């Protein structure tokens, strides 16, 4: 057994979340979204995630579109980088 390191972009993360068993109704926290993306990529791989998404869009376009909107929002939130703190000037009183 060997570990695989993924360098995954936004689209692949969205496809993986879409193909996962995580549901909008569960109101997942960002760490749950990240765990679901990793788990689904490990289990299915990128190509199978895309295939599953395409099949759902073919079979159920209305619900698939809503699920993809949720997946995009959840992935954007889960993988958002923390803002870089800005430096503030420190005023030193003069005597």
PDB file of C-alpha atoms in Angstrom, residues 10-80:
ATOM      1  CA  UNK A  10     -11.444  23.701  -7.456  1.00  0.00           C
ATOM      2  CA  UNK A  11     -13.305  21.813 -10.192  1.00  0.00           C
ATOM      3  CA  UNK A  12     -12.073  18.404  -9.040  1.00  0.00           C
ATOM      4  CA  UNK A  13     -12.970  19.208  -5.444  1.00  0.00           C
ATOM      5  CA  UNK A  14     -16.481  20.201  -6.504  1.00  0.00           C
ATOM      6  CA  UNK A  15     -16.879  17.038  -8.557  1.00  0.00           C
ATOM      7  CA  UNK A  16     -15.668  14.923  -5.629  1.00  0.00           C
ATOM      8  CA  UNK A  17     -18.058  16.583  -3.180  1.00  0.00           C
ATOM      9  CA  UNK A  18     -20.876  16.193  -5.706  1.00  0.00           C
ATOM     10  CA  UNK A  19     -20.095  12.452  -5.965  1.00  0.00           C
ATOM     11  CA  UNK A  20     -19.754  12.008  -2.208  1.00  0.00           C
ATOM     12  CA  UNK A  21     -22.394  10.824   0.221  1.00  0.00           C
ATOM     13  CA  UNK A  22     -22.327  14.138   2.105  1.00  0.00           C
ATOM     14  CA  UNK A  23     -25.646  15.970   1.881  1.00  0.00           C
ATOM     15  CA  UNK A  24     -26.640  19.628   2.074  1.00  0.00           C
ATOM     16  CA  UNK A  25     -29.244  18.723   4.687  1.00  0.00           C
ATOM     17  CA  UNK A  26     -26.451  17.603   7.030  1.00  0.00           C
ATOM     18  CA  UNK A  27     -25.153  21.212   7.193  1.00  0.00           C
ATOM     19  CA  UNK A  28     -21.544  19.999   7.083  1.00  0.00           C
ATOM     20  CA  UNK A  29     -18.735  22.000   8.651  1.00  0.00           C
ATOM     21  CA  UNK A  30     -15.741  22.928   6.448  1.00  0.00           C
ATOM     22  CA  UNK A  31     -13.645  20.089   7.904  1.00  0.00           C
ATOM     23  CA  UNK A  32     -16.447  17.621   7.016  1.00  0.00           C
ATOM     24  CA  UNK A  33     -16.436  18.915   3.431  1.00  0.00           C
ATOM     25  CA  UNK A  34     -12.648  18.533   3.163  1.00  0.00           C
ATOM     26  CA  UNK A  35     -12.842  15.010   4.619  1.00  0.00           C
ATOM     27  CA  UNK A  36     -15.596  14.039   2.173  1.00  0.00           C
ATOM     28  CA  UNK A  37     -13.574  15.354  -0.795  1.00  0.00           C
ATOM     29  CA  UNK A  38     -10.476  13.393   0.229  1.00  0.00           C
ATOM     30  CA  UNK A  39     -12.455  10.240   1.047  1.00  0.00           C
ATOM     31  CA  UNK A  40     -14.319  10.341  -2.274  1.00  0.00           C
ATOM     32  CA  UNK A  41     -11.184  10.986  -4.338  1.00  0.00           C
ATOM     33  CA  UNK A  42      -9.432   8.099  -2.571  1.00  0.00           C
ATOM     34  CA  UNK A  43     -12.392   5.775  -3.115  1.00  0.00           C
ATOM     35  CA  UNK A  44     -13.419   6.726  -6.661  1.00  0.00           C
ATOM     36  CA  UNK A  45     -10.655   8.798  -8.264  1.00  0.00           C
ATOM     37  CA  UNK A  46     -11.113  11.933 -10.334  1.00  0.00           C
ATOM     38  CA  UNK A  47     -12.475  10.249 -13.471  1.00  0.00           C
ATOM     39  CA  UNK A  48     -15.191   8.334 -11.614  1.00  0.00           C
ATOM     40  CA  UNK A  49     -16.268  11.474  -9.750  1.00  0.00           C
ATOM     41  CA  UNK A  50     -16.702  13.255 -13.070  1.00  0.00           C
ATOM     42  CA  UNK A  51     -18.563  10.277 -14.536  1.00  0.00           C
ATOM     43  CA  UNK A  52     -20.920  10.101 -11.563  1.00  0.00           C
ATOM     44  CA  UNK A  53     -21.617  13.820 -11.829  1.00  0.00           C
ATOM     45  CA  UNK A  54     -22.277  13.579 -15.581  1.00  0.00           C
ATOM     46  CA  UNK A  55     -24.677  10.675 -15.053  1.00  0.00           C
ATOM     47  CA  UNK A  56     -26.638  12.627 -12.437  1.00  0.00           C
ATOM     48  CA  UNK A  57     -26.885  15.649 -14.759  1.00  0.00           C
ATOM     49  CA  UNK A  58     -28.229  13.356 -17.448  1.00  0.00           C
ATOM     50  CA  UNK A  59     -30.687  11.530 -15.184  1.00  0.00           C
ATOM     51  CA  UNK A  60     -31.787  14.353 -12.864  1.00  0.00           C
ATOM     52  CA  UNK A  61     -30.699  17.748 -14.262  1.00  0.00           C
ATOM     53  CA  UNK A  62     -32.749  19.878 -11.847  1.00  0.00           C
ATOM     54  CA  UNK A  63     -31.523  18.266  -8.650  1.00  0.00           C
ATOM     55  CA  UNK A  64     -27.991  17.889 -10.024  1.00  0.00           C
ATOM     56  CA  UNK A  65     -27.769  21.617 -10.728  1.00  0.00           C
ATOM     57  CA  UNK A  66     -28.858  22.438  -7.174  1.00  0.00           C
ATOM     58  CA  UNK A  67     -26.372  19.930  -5.746  1.00  0.00           C
ATOM     59  CA  UNK A  68     -23.529  21.412  -7.821  1.00  0.00           C
ATOM     60  CA  UNK A  69     -24.386  24.937  -6.647  1.00  0.00           C
ATOM     61  CA  UNK A  70     -24.192  23.691  -3.060  1.00  0.00           C
ATOM     62  CA  UNK A  71     -20.949  21.785  -3.774  1.00  0.00           C
ATOM     63  CA  UNK A  72     -19.299  24.876  -5.255  1.00  0.00           C
ATOM     64  CA  UNK A  73     -20.302  27.031  -2.291  1.00  0.00           C
ATOM     65  CA  UNK A  74     -19.262  24.405   0.274  1.00  0.00           C
ATOM     66  CA  UNK A  75     -15.894  23.775  -1.388  1.00  0.00           C
ATOM     67  CA  UNK A  76     -15.172  27.492  -1.692  1.00  0.00           C
ATOM     68  CA  UNK A  77     -15.880  27.936   2.014  1.00  0.00           C
ATOM     69  CA  UNK A  78     -14.019  24.798   3.106  1.00  0.00           C
ATOM     70  CA  UNK A  79     -10.877  25.625   1.159  1.00  0.00           C
ATOM     71  CA  UNK A  80     -10.871  29.388   1.624  1.00  0.00           C
TER      72      UNK A  80
END
